[in-house]
């Protein structure tokens, strides 16, 4: 009896979440939906995960509107969403009434399959969402977050699957976020689960470690019913196994998917074109990351750690941190490392290495130890639990964490309206998920979605984050940019300059901004500036070739657009974007600058030291806010400053008793060891 294996394609959610920081727009999805809908997929994953956050944070898209449009365009294929149990799509536990409303609204707007998971694999964190999803009549899949630890065995996972089935799961997913699931282990695991439950089993395994295709095949052999894949042009590296490859591997066997290759290839061609637009978000991974198999640390977590250590000027400590993670992971009962636990365990491990083991403990780590995220798989280190209780002043709990949360729907309705929501259930939920970001989104929603054409940049243009030395009229300045910054303006002695960052490591270009009404010479296409043909300050005529650029492996001329004095705004070797201003002609660009101060005027002047006991920044980051006021009398150990570092809020405490004098400003980027305050 032939057993057909079914396929869920993740191209509309996990693929671009893994490859392109979840930036794919609805406008790039809709044109191919008709073809996707005809393939005969078991489901198309298209919503949940980080898509909701990305829609309102970066794309100015209403995530609910996206869902309705996709549903209308995919009448025959169920849309699957990824739902983080009691966290929904946000980063905290919600009250049950909010969870129920969310699930109901998601079903009403078009979700056909709820894939529900919890970082702790604590079924109690999935209970409310699962019950609500069952009530909608849609397919409910409960996912096991897969981890490889001394604690986890196939037997334990099979027990968990059995428990999920008792909760009413229609199917089970093995969710391997980081490609840790080895092919032969997958075979045994699927067999073990199949021996305990008789509902379908679906496999989700990322390609990051290069094992995923084999893992899916062995899982199919063991009886897995559905495999997660991604259309080939959006597959592999941090994404998933290519749909077409899996279809062909299984063709003619008892696991044949029956899917039409010709139709799949047409879809792949479409997404190849789409993918090019998102190049600047493309994850840096080329090929395979075997380090993950050595460290057992998920790929996303590994790159986060690398970035965090770089920020902390401690890139050389990566090996030490990876070793520390093994210890910290054991201390928190081998909780699977997935959002948000991967971040919590990662940051704590970095702090342990930089500051001494558990000298500093983040509130999140305290919460994880004391049960506020759910039951940990194995028992946590009891001494640390004691320490966390002491530090947090909160008791350790063993109940379902959401039992401690009062119903909050009515409050959310009022707050969402006050934040500019339209009073709908959907807007209330958008607000509830992202209360800090929703007000801005409500205000700007009418401007319409961001067009992905605006993402196009020159090759090598990604990853500008870092410190640069910028040369303005012969004086060097240090500027620091965020990771995605292409340009920034710097004011020196009252004159504004535009700084354009090229490829990582290349010197940025500086141009006087807004100093005259000169004619702009813009880059016709994206590429690299090869050389300047004229010289700075030359008198040129319209039509003169002034710049050569390289684009699409061709050398192209860029010509003057007016007569007048030439001023260049970019330098040879710069990566340039289409439409970027490369030069101005006849403007006041050569405005002289008087001897500037030693730093860009963008930074507020730092207050002056008056002596006293220094309070220094434990790690690099941003000064969030002052908890005490200037001149306050504080006791040693009082929290006086909150800083943000590695996406966590950390307390900085007074190192002595006395009067506080602050030496930094809120919003400042701060270096590790920098004196933030003095106590006199
Ligand atoms: Co995934």
XYZ file of C-alpha atoms and ligand atoms in Angstrom:
681
model
C 0.000 0.000 0.000
C 1.640 3.175 -1.169
C 1.997 5.843 1.460
C 2.118 9.273 -0.072
C 4.242 11.815 1.749
C 2.785 15.295 1.864
C 4.608 18.601 1.609
C 4.161 21.917 3.388
C 6.024 24.749 1.685
C 7.368 27.468 3.981
C 8.333 29.993 1.311
C 5.877 32.627 2.530
C 7.075 32.573 6.172
C 10.085 30.686 7.474
C 12.132 30.956 4.274
C 12.256 34.744 4.256
C 12.320 34.888 8.048
C 15.481 32.763 7.957
C 17.077 34.312 4.864
C 15.903 37.915 4.751
C 15.011 39.045 8.265
C 11.306 38.403 7.480
C 11.116 41.268 5.015
C 9.089 39.793 2.141
C 6.139 42.020 1.295
C 2.613 40.848 0.526
C 2.947 42.458 -2.894
C 5.766 40.016 -3.690
C 3.671 37.045 -2.532
C 0.336 37.631 -4.233
C 1.365 37.305 -7.908
C 2.463 33.669 -7.390
C -0.367 32.561 -5.098
C -2.482 31.202 -7.937
C 0.325 28.823 -8.932
C 1.117 27.907 -5.331
C -2.530 27.133 -4.720
C -2.627 24.606 -7.570
C 0.365 22.499 -6.421
C -1.527 20.420 -3.885
C 0.521 21.259 -0.795
C -0.702 19.975 2.539
C -0.407 23.571 3.707
C 1.486 26.777 3.000
C 3.106 28.381 6.004
C 2.535 32.097 5.567
C 1.853 33.820 8.870
C 2.941 34.039 12.497
C 6.514 33.758 13.686
C 8.188 37.089 13.097
C 5.992 38.128 10.146
C 3.592 40.047 12.342
C 6.340 42.099 13.986
C 8.063 42.689 10.663
C 4.832 43.870 9.016
C 4.254 46.638 11.512
C 7.900 47.473 12.258
C 9.417 47.566 8.787
C 6.839 47.118 6.043
C 4.001 49.398 7.184
C 1.651 46.521 6.393
C -1.322 45.434 8.403
C -0.574 41.777 9.200
C -4.297 40.953 9.338
C -4.808 42.493 5.925
C -1.939 40.334 4.646
C -3.662 37.249 5.995
C -7.010 38.124 4.391
C -5.369 38.818 1.038
C -3.424 35.560 1.132
C -6.527 33.610 2.075
C -8.430 35.117 -0.842
C -5.540 34.250 -3.172
C -5.151 30.689 -1.799
C -8.698 29.326 -1.678
C -7.655 25.657 -1.891
C -4.583 25.437 0.328
C -4.738 25.781 4.117
C -2.580 28.593 5.477
C -0.427 27.532 8.394
C 0.755 29.887 11.105
C 3.435 29.467 13.749
C 2.141 30.395 17.197
C 4.312 30.565 20.312
C 1.773 29.171 22.791
C 0.869 31.582 25.561
C 3.334 34.158 24.084
C 1.256 34.270 20.876
C 3.513 36.375 18.619
C 4.798 38.682 21.332
C 7.512 38.283 23.915
C 5.625 37.703 27.154
C 2.874 35.464 28.441
C -0.606 36.835 27.788
C -3.737 36.322 29.805
C -6.021 33.536 28.590
C -8.690 35.927 27.304
C -6.177 37.583 24.952
C -4.952 34.177 23.743
C -8.522 33.085 23.006
C -9.316 36.287 21.102
C -6.142 36.032 19.084
C -6.717 32.451 17.983
C -10.328 33.139 17.091
C -9.412 36.222 15.056
C -6.614 34.348 13.267
C -9.060 31.614 12.262
C -11.654 34.155 11.153
C -9.108 35.967 8.997
C -7.893 32.848 7.213
C -5.630 30.537 9.248
C -6.314 26.873 8.488
C -3.515 25.212 10.481
C -2.255 26.345 13.872
C 1.274 25.117 14.581
C 1.696 25.747 18.283
C 4.948 25.453 20.201
C 6.545 26.462 23.462
C 10.221 27.078 24.149
C 10.101 25.031 27.355
C 7.996 22.259 25.769
C 5.654 22.868 28.689
C 2.219 21.669 27.511
C 0.546 24.011 30.012
C 1.880 26.960 27.991
C 0.167 25.571 24.903
C -3.054 24.463 26.547
C -5.091 27.642 26.194
C -4.063 28.307 22.578
C -4.677 24.666 21.685
C -8.149 24.603 23.211
C -9.049 27.871 21.503
C -7.753 26.565 18.180
C -9.711 23.317 18.552
C -12.815 25.404 19.110
C -12.377 27.103 15.719
C -12.507 23.696 14.004
C -9.169 24.308 12.280
C -6.271 21.861 12.224
C -4.227 22.012 15.412
C -0.620 20.902 15.278
C 1.471 20.844 18.439
C 5.202 21.146 17.923
C 8.048 19.682 19.932
C 11.002 22.078 20.163
C 13.871 19.724 19.382
C 17.054 19.991 21.396
C 20.080 17.741 21.694
C 21.070 17.583 25.364
C 22.147 14.929 27.857
C 18.585 15.066 29.180
C 16.570 14.610 26.015
C 15.971 11.080 24.719
C 13.653 9.717 22.040
C 11.626 8.188 24.845
C 11.088 11.599 26.476
C 10.072 13.148 23.160
C 7.657 10.298 22.481
C 6.088 10.808 25.911
C 5.683 14.478 25.095
C 4.002 13.617 21.790
C 1.607 11.365 23.673
C 0.786 14.186 26.039
C 0.167 16.524 23.112
C -2.162 13.979 21.531
C -4.123 13.901 24.777
C -4.473 17.660 24.556
C -6.284 17.134 21.280
C -3.480 17.757 18.791
C -4.500 16.765 15.245
C -0.855 16.242 14.379
C 2.634 16.491 15.883
C 5.527 18.485 14.520
C 9.170 17.880 15.331
C 10.501 21.405 15.168
C 14.251 21.449 14.669
C 15.110 25.125 14.570
C 18.819 24.729 13.943
C 19.385 21.641 11.871
C 20.531 19.537 14.819
C 18.384 16.542 13.886
C 20.641 13.922 12.325
C 19.117 11.658 9.657
C 19.428 8.381 11.546
C 18.313 10.003 14.812
C 15.282 11.346 12.933
C 14.475 7.827 11.815
C 14.565 6.514 15.385
C 12.709 9.542 16.760
C 9.860 9.285 14.268
C 9.615 5.533 14.960
C 9.502 6.203 18.718
C 6.767 8.815 18.350
C 4.782 6.730 15.874
C 4.830 3.874 18.372
C 3.117 6.096 20.931
C 0.650 8.171 18.874
C -1.424 7.490 15.788
C -1.790 11.058 14.524
C 0.303 12.421 11.626
C 3.886 13.517 12.274
C 5.418 16.448 10.394
C 9.126 17.300 10.234
C 10.570 20.819 10.332
C 14.352 20.855 10.027
C 16.515 23.755 8.867
C 19.253 23.228 6.287
C 21.884 25.174 8.251
C 24.076 22.162 9.005
C 23.657 20.522 5.606
C 21.838 17.441 6.903
C 18.235 18.411 6.264
C 17.594 16.637 2.956
C 18.852 13.343 4.340
C 16.960 13.927 7.571
C 13.673 14.409 5.722
C 14.251 11.281 3.645
C 15.031 9.128 6.697
C 12.029 10.622 8.503
C 9.816 9.680 5.546
C 11.189 6.139 5.653
C 10.315 5.969 9.350
C 6.742 6.955 8.605
C 6.666 10.763 8.818
C 3.517 11.976 7.085
C 4.347 15.554 6.139
C 7.679 17.238 5.364
C 8.452 20.940 5.543
C 10.331 22.197 2.492
C 10.916 25.452 0.641
C 10.786 26.072 -3.096
C 14.373 25.672 -4.371
C 15.222 29.298 -5.133
C 14.523 30.184 -1.494
C 15.968 26.996 0.020
C 19.119 25.852 1.845
C 21.607 27.667 4.112
C 19.531 28.959 7.029
C 16.292 28.066 5.205
C 15.040 24.551 4.413
C 15.460 21.633 2.031
C 14.407 22.374 -1.571
C 10.889 21.195 -2.369
C 11.843 19.989 -5.849
C 14.788 17.918 -4.582
C 12.642 16.145 -2.003
C 9.906 15.553 -4.581
C 12.425 14.001 -6.988
C 14.213 11.932 -4.326
C 10.927 10.357 -3.310
C 9.527 9.981 -6.846
C 8.688 6.442 -7.799
C 9.091 5.187 -4.234
C 6.311 4.332 -1.833
C 6.737 7.855 -0.422
C 6.128 9.638 -3.763
C 4.640 13.089 -3.163
C 2.985 13.172 -6.577
C 3.767 16.881 -7.001
C 4.281 18.302 -10.498
C 7.911 19.333 -11.070
C 7.145 21.613 -13.994
C 4.722 23.641 -11.922
C 7.219 23.800 -9.048
C 9.990 25.058 -11.308
C 7.766 27.917 -12.491
C 7.281 28.938 -8.869
C 11.000 28.677 -8.254
C 11.698 30.977 -11.217
C 9.357 33.558 -9.769
C 11.000 33.576 -6.342
C 14.493 33.768 -7.859
C 13.526 37.188 -9.140
C 11.925 38.181 -5.853
C 14.934 37.073 -3.815
C 17.251 39.440 -5.686
C 15.345 42.387 -4.275
C 16.097 41.350 -0.716
C 19.846 40.947 -1.139
C 20.674 43.499 1.502
C 18.929 41.418 4.147
C 20.454 38.137 3.007
C 21.918 36.136 5.867
C 25.686 35.945 5.729
C 25.835 32.154 5.764
C 27.312 30.639 2.634
C 26.973 26.888 2.376
C 26.888 25.106 5.705
C 27.686 25.968 9.322
C 29.161 22.838 10.923
C 30.125 24.787 14.082
C 26.496 24.387 15.113
C 27.012 20.650 15.369
C 30.036 21.119 17.589
C 28.465 23.675 19.921
C 24.842 22.453 19.687
C 23.937 26.135 19.631
C 21.282 27.179 17.087
C 22.561 29.073 14.067
C 20.624 32.261 14.804
C 21.896 32.237 18.354
C 25.453 31.699 17.180
C 25.361 34.731 14.876
C 23.733 36.777 17.654
C 26.551 35.804 19.994
C 29.151 36.742 17.416
C 27.517 40.163 16.992
C 27.114 40.711 20.715
C 30.737 39.861 21.414
C 31.805 42.176 18.606
C 29.768 44.973 20.205
C 31.499 44.195 23.465
C 34.917 44.224 21.808
C 35.310 40.632 22.898
C 35.144 38.655 19.660
C 38.065 36.551 20.900
C 35.865 35.173 23.695
C 33.504 33.185 21.453
C 34.970 29.785 22.355
C 34.818 30.631 26.037
C 31.185 31.706 25.683
C 30.282 28.519 23.815
C 31.768 26.485 26.676
C 29.935 28.632 29.217
C 26.652 27.980 27.396
C 27.029 24.272 28.174
C 27.170 25.119 31.888
C 24.380 27.697 31.807
C 22.208 25.370 29.735
C 22.550 22.618 32.346
C 21.808 25.150 35.108
C 18.457 25.991 33.490
C 17.393 22.376 33.081
C 18.367 22.012 29.410
C 15.576 24.235 28.177
C 15.404 24.045 24.345
C 17.213 27.000 22.822
C 14.636 28.813 20.730
C 13.087 32.282 20.951
C 13.141 33.610 23.662
C 15.224 31.107 25.654
C 18.126 31.171 23.184
C 18.509 34.902 23.750
C 18.210 34.614 27.528
C 20.739 31.785 27.816
C 23.065 33.437 25.289
C 23.183 36.815 27.010
C 23.636 35.250 30.447
C 26.554 33.226 29.115
C 28.164 36.340 27.640
C 27.732 38.164 30.952
C 29.209 35.205 32.845
C 32.321 35.294 30.694
C 32.728 39.067 30.793
C 31.758 39.699 34.408
C 32.287 36.431 36.262
C 29.804 33.587 36.545
C 26.377 34.866 37.699
C 27.887 38.086 39.113
C 25.200 39.735 37.034
C 21.945 37.934 36.332
C 19.410 39.336 33.881
C 15.796 39.570 35.102
C 14.851 37.263 32.237
C 17.302 34.619 33.397
C 15.960 34.950 36.943
C 12.452 34.442 35.567
C 13.507 31.385 33.585
C 15.084 29.800 36.684
C 12.089 30.503 38.897
C 9.389 29.049 36.646
C 7.919 32.194 35.087
C 8.505 30.848 31.566
C 7.134 27.409 32.396
C 8.427 24.109 33.700
C 12.012 23.444 32.683
C 12.682 20.013 31.156
C 15.170 18.981 33.886
C 15.528 20.467 37.364
C 17.434 23.746 37.414
C 20.461 24.297 39.660
C 18.884 24.788 43.131
C 21.570 27.216 44.351
C 20.898 29.438 41.375
C 17.150 29.282 41.914
C 17.804 30.523 45.451
C 20.002 33.308 44.114
C 17.375 34.277 41.537
C 14.683 34.467 44.202
C 16.952 36.700 46.287
C 17.815 38.953 43.366
C 14.326 39.242 41.935
C 12.450 39.354 45.235
C 9.914 36.993 43.619
C 9.090 33.476 44.738
C 9.777 30.518 42.507
C 6.536 29.169 41.014
C 5.401 25.741 39.871
C 1.941 26.666 38.576
C 1.127 27.447 34.934
C 2.665 30.941 34.555
C -0.442 32.357 32.875
C -2.503 31.449 35.969
C -0.902 34.480 37.586
C -2.058 36.837 34.827
C -5.430 38.525 35.292
C -7.663 38.775 32.252
C -6.511 41.797 30.297
C -8.629 41.961 27.145
C -10.851 44.861 28.221
C -7.825 46.858 29.276
C -6.177 46.135 25.899
C -9.267 47.354 24.039
C -9.079 50.719 25.793
C -5.331 51.038 25.458
C -5.396 50.110 21.758
C -8.006 52.765 21.062
C -5.990 55.341 22.974
C -2.949 54.318 20.907
C -4.785 55.107 17.662
C -6.319 51.717 16.860
C -9.625 51.578 15.005
C -11.432 49.676 17.757
C -11.445 46.366 15.882
C -10.481 43.078 17.520
C -7.551 42.888 15.105
C -6.165 46.294 16.050
C -6.527 45.477 19.724
C -4.502 42.316 19.154
C -1.869 44.170 17.150
C -1.524 46.559 20.048
C -1.445 43.741 22.613
C 1.403 42.016 20.747
C 3.525 45.108 20.226
C 2.371 47.936 22.493
C 5.476 50.025 21.823
C 5.397 49.742 18.039
C 1.647 49.703 17.382
C 0.960 53.443 17.951
C 3.423 54.473 15.244
C 2.012 51.822 12.917
C -1.600 52.950 13.493
C -0.556 56.497 12.704
C 1.336 55.641 9.521
C -0.782 52.741 8.254
C -2.668 54.907 5.770
C 0.607 55.651 3.935
C 0.449 52.105 2.607
C 3.001 49.286 2.462
C 6.678 49.742 1.800
C 7.626 48.819 -1.780
C 10.323 46.152 -1.864
C 11.982 47.930 -4.812
C 13.245 50.380 -2.236
C 15.313 47.577 -0.662
C 17.507 47.251 -3.710
C 21.073 48.235 -2.974
C 24.415 47.761 -4.552
C 26.167 44.465 -4.065
C 28.151 44.347 -0.867
C 26.003 47.013 0.668
C 24.808 44.977 3.609
C 25.959 45.205 7.173
C 27.179 48.760 7.635
C 27.120 48.585 11.399
C 30.249 49.694 13.120
C 32.537 52.592 13.779
C 34.030 54.551 10.949
C 36.477 57.328 10.661
C 34.978 60.041 8.522
C 37.141 62.729 7.032
C 35.541 66.165 6.832
C 37.726 68.833 5.245
C 40.877 67.255 6.534
C 39.741 66.509 10.096
C 38.976 62.952 11.182
C 35.797 62.181 13.116
C 34.577 58.944 14.591
C 30.999 58.004 13.807
C 29.084 54.886 14.770
C 26.200 53.516 12.755
C 23.466 50.993 13.348
C 23.618 47.696 11.489
C 21.325 48.679 8.641
C 22.339 52.303 8.203
C 23.243 53.293 4.652
C 23.592 56.951 5.328
C 23.662 59.297 8.252
C 23.998 63.001 8.598
C 26.653 64.531 10.750
C 26.672 68.150 11.768
C 30.051 69.793 12.215
C 30.066 73.361 13.449
C 26.636 74.009 12.071
C 27.214 72.494 8.641
C 25.375 69.286 7.816
C 27.147 66.517 5.959
C 25.744 63.362 4.451
C 27.839 60.316 5.134
C 27.236 57.385 2.798
C 28.504 53.981 3.842
C 29.663 51.568 1.221
C 30.764 47.992 1.637
C 31.702 46.955 5.147
C 35.190 48.122 5.890
C 35.298 50.659 3.050
C 35.781 54.306 3.928
C 32.473 56.168 3.895
C 31.883 59.069 1.557
C 31.204 62.478 3.011
C 29.361 65.207 1.170
C 28.193 68.577 2.285
C 24.430 68.451 2.399
C 21.884 71.100 1.640
C 24.432 73.794 0.995
C 23.296 74.842 -2.421
C 20.929 74.215 -5.284
C 23.433 72.427 -7.492
C 22.422 69.850 -10.070
C 22.637 66.290 -8.797
C 24.368 63.542 -10.731
C 22.731 60.300 -9.768
C 23.802 56.712 -10.204
C 21.715 55.225 -13.049
C 21.983 51.721 -11.588
C 23.423 50.068 -8.526
C 27.020 48.971 -8.663
C 30.494 50.014 -7.619
C 32.145 53.346 -8.271
C 35.189 52.411 -10.348
C 36.940 55.738 -10.715
C 36.492 59.467 -10.844
C 37.282 60.683 -14.355
C 37.243 64.412 -13.530
C 38.723 66.010 -10.426
C 37.061 67.635 -7.453
C 36.463 71.332 -8.178
C 36.779 70.975 -11.989
C 34.597 73.145 -14.147
C 32.613 70.632 -16.235
C 30.064 70.808 -19.044
C 26.830 68.879 -19.239
C 27.541 65.561 -20.971
C 31.169 65.300 -19.844
C 31.992 61.881 -18.463
C 32.875 62.428 -14.836
C 32.592 58.971 -13.246
C 32.932 55.330 -14.277
C 30.895 52.750 -12.450
C 30.804 49.000 -12.653
C 27.442 47.332 -12.658
C 26.347 43.874 -13.747
C 29.969 43.225 -14.797
C 29.907 46.175 -17.244
C 31.718 49.480 -17.030
C 29.314 52.372 -17.433
C 29.862 56.090 -17.847
C 28.163 58.668 -15.697
C 27.916 62.107 -17.247
C 27.614 65.622 -15.882
C 24.023 66.856 -15.864
C 24.841 70.592 -15.900
C 27.644 73.080 -16.428
C 29.537 74.233 -13.377
C 31.916 73.353 -10.628
C 32.051 69.672 -9.748
C 31.806 68.211 -6.273
C 31.946 64.452 -5.691
C 29.725 62.809 -3.098
C 31.151 59.311 -3.442
C 34.593 57.833 -3.760
C 36.195 55.137 -5.888
C 35.447 51.683 -4.522
C 32.147 52.695 -2.939
C 29.189 50.408 -3.347
C 26.481 52.613 -4.772
C 22.721 52.330 -4.900
C 20.566 53.160 -7.898
C 19.542 56.811 -7.645
C 22.250 57.672 -5.141
C 23.736 61.137 -5.656
C 27.303 60.653 -6.838
C 28.159 64.292 -7.459
C 26.707 67.778 -7.473
C 27.463 70.464 -10.015
C 27.358 74.190 -9.382
C 26.156 73.920 -5.812
C 27.705 75.413 -2.756
C 29.202 72.085 -1.870
C 32.643 73.461 -1.309
C 31.491 75.584 1.614
C 34.432 75.953 3.934
C 34.237 74.556 7.417
C 35.860 76.293 10.331
C 37.977 74.153 12.617
C 35.449 71.704 13.985
C 35.213 70.320 17.467
C 36.726 66.937 18.154
C 33.497 65.008 17.694
C 30.460 65.247 15.459
C 28.034 67.732 16.930
C 25.380 65.020 16.853
C 26.654 63.889 20.232
C 25.684 65.992 23.228
C 28.649 67.235 25.208
C 29.541 64.955 28.106
C 29.304 66.366 31.614
C 32.552 66.964 33.443
C 33.947 64.740 36.175
C 34.039 66.129 39.699
C 35.744 63.123 41.263
C 34.231 60.414 43.471
C 33.700 56.682 43.185
C 33.199 55.708 39.567
C 30.205 53.671 38.386
C 31.223 52.010 35.161
C 29.280 50.281 32.395
C 29.520 46.507 32.884
C 29.066 45.941 29.166
C 28.794 48.029 26.023
C 25.336 49.176 25.000
C 23.032 52.170 25.131
C 22.119 54.234 28.158
C 18.356 53.744 28.438
C 17.402 55.893 31.383
C 18.405 57.255 34.754
C 16.633 55.588 37.650
C 17.980 58.118 40.174
C 18.187 61.862 39.581
C 21.288 64.023 39.389
C 22.284 64.957 42.942
C 20.214 62.210 44.616
C 21.650 60.569 47.680
C 21.830 56.827 47.062
C 22.944 53.742 48.942
C 25.522 51.341 47.592
C 23.706 48.742 45.497
C 20.815 51.019 44.503
C 19.971 50.842 40.834
C 20.790 54.216 39.327
C 20.894 53.577 35.577
C 19.284 51.175 33.102
C 21.270 50.261 30.036
C 20.320 48.244 27.030
C 22.787 45.697 25.805
C 22.322 42.648 23.606
C 18.564 43.409 23.484
C 18.296 43.083 27.267
C 17.698 45.790 29.827
C 20.339 45.691 32.522
C 20.629 47.516 35.819
C 23.694 49.499 36.798
C 24.065 49.920 40.523
C 25.707 52.485 42.751
C 29.157 51.326 43.859
C 29.171 53.506 46.985
C 26.841 55.577 49.130
C 26.602 59.270 48.413
C 25.469 61.848 45.914
C 25.085 60.834 42.274
C 26.628 62.811 39.476
C 25.952 61.465 35.977
C 28.649 61.533 33.340
C 26.657 60.306 30.347
C 23.337 61.098 28.715
C 20.339 58.919 27.958
C 20.553 57.564 24.451
C 24.368 57.551 24.514
C 26.208 54.596 23.106
C 28.412 53.454 25.924
C 31.548 51.376 25.966
C 32.317 48.640 28.423
C 34.118 50.139 31.401
C 33.042 53.690 30.556
C 32.354 55.785 33.664
C 28.628 56.522 33.644
C 28.369 58.261 36.997
C 30.313 59.228 40.083
C 29.266 58.986 43.693
C 30.586 61.657 46.015
Co 11.907 27.291 11.401
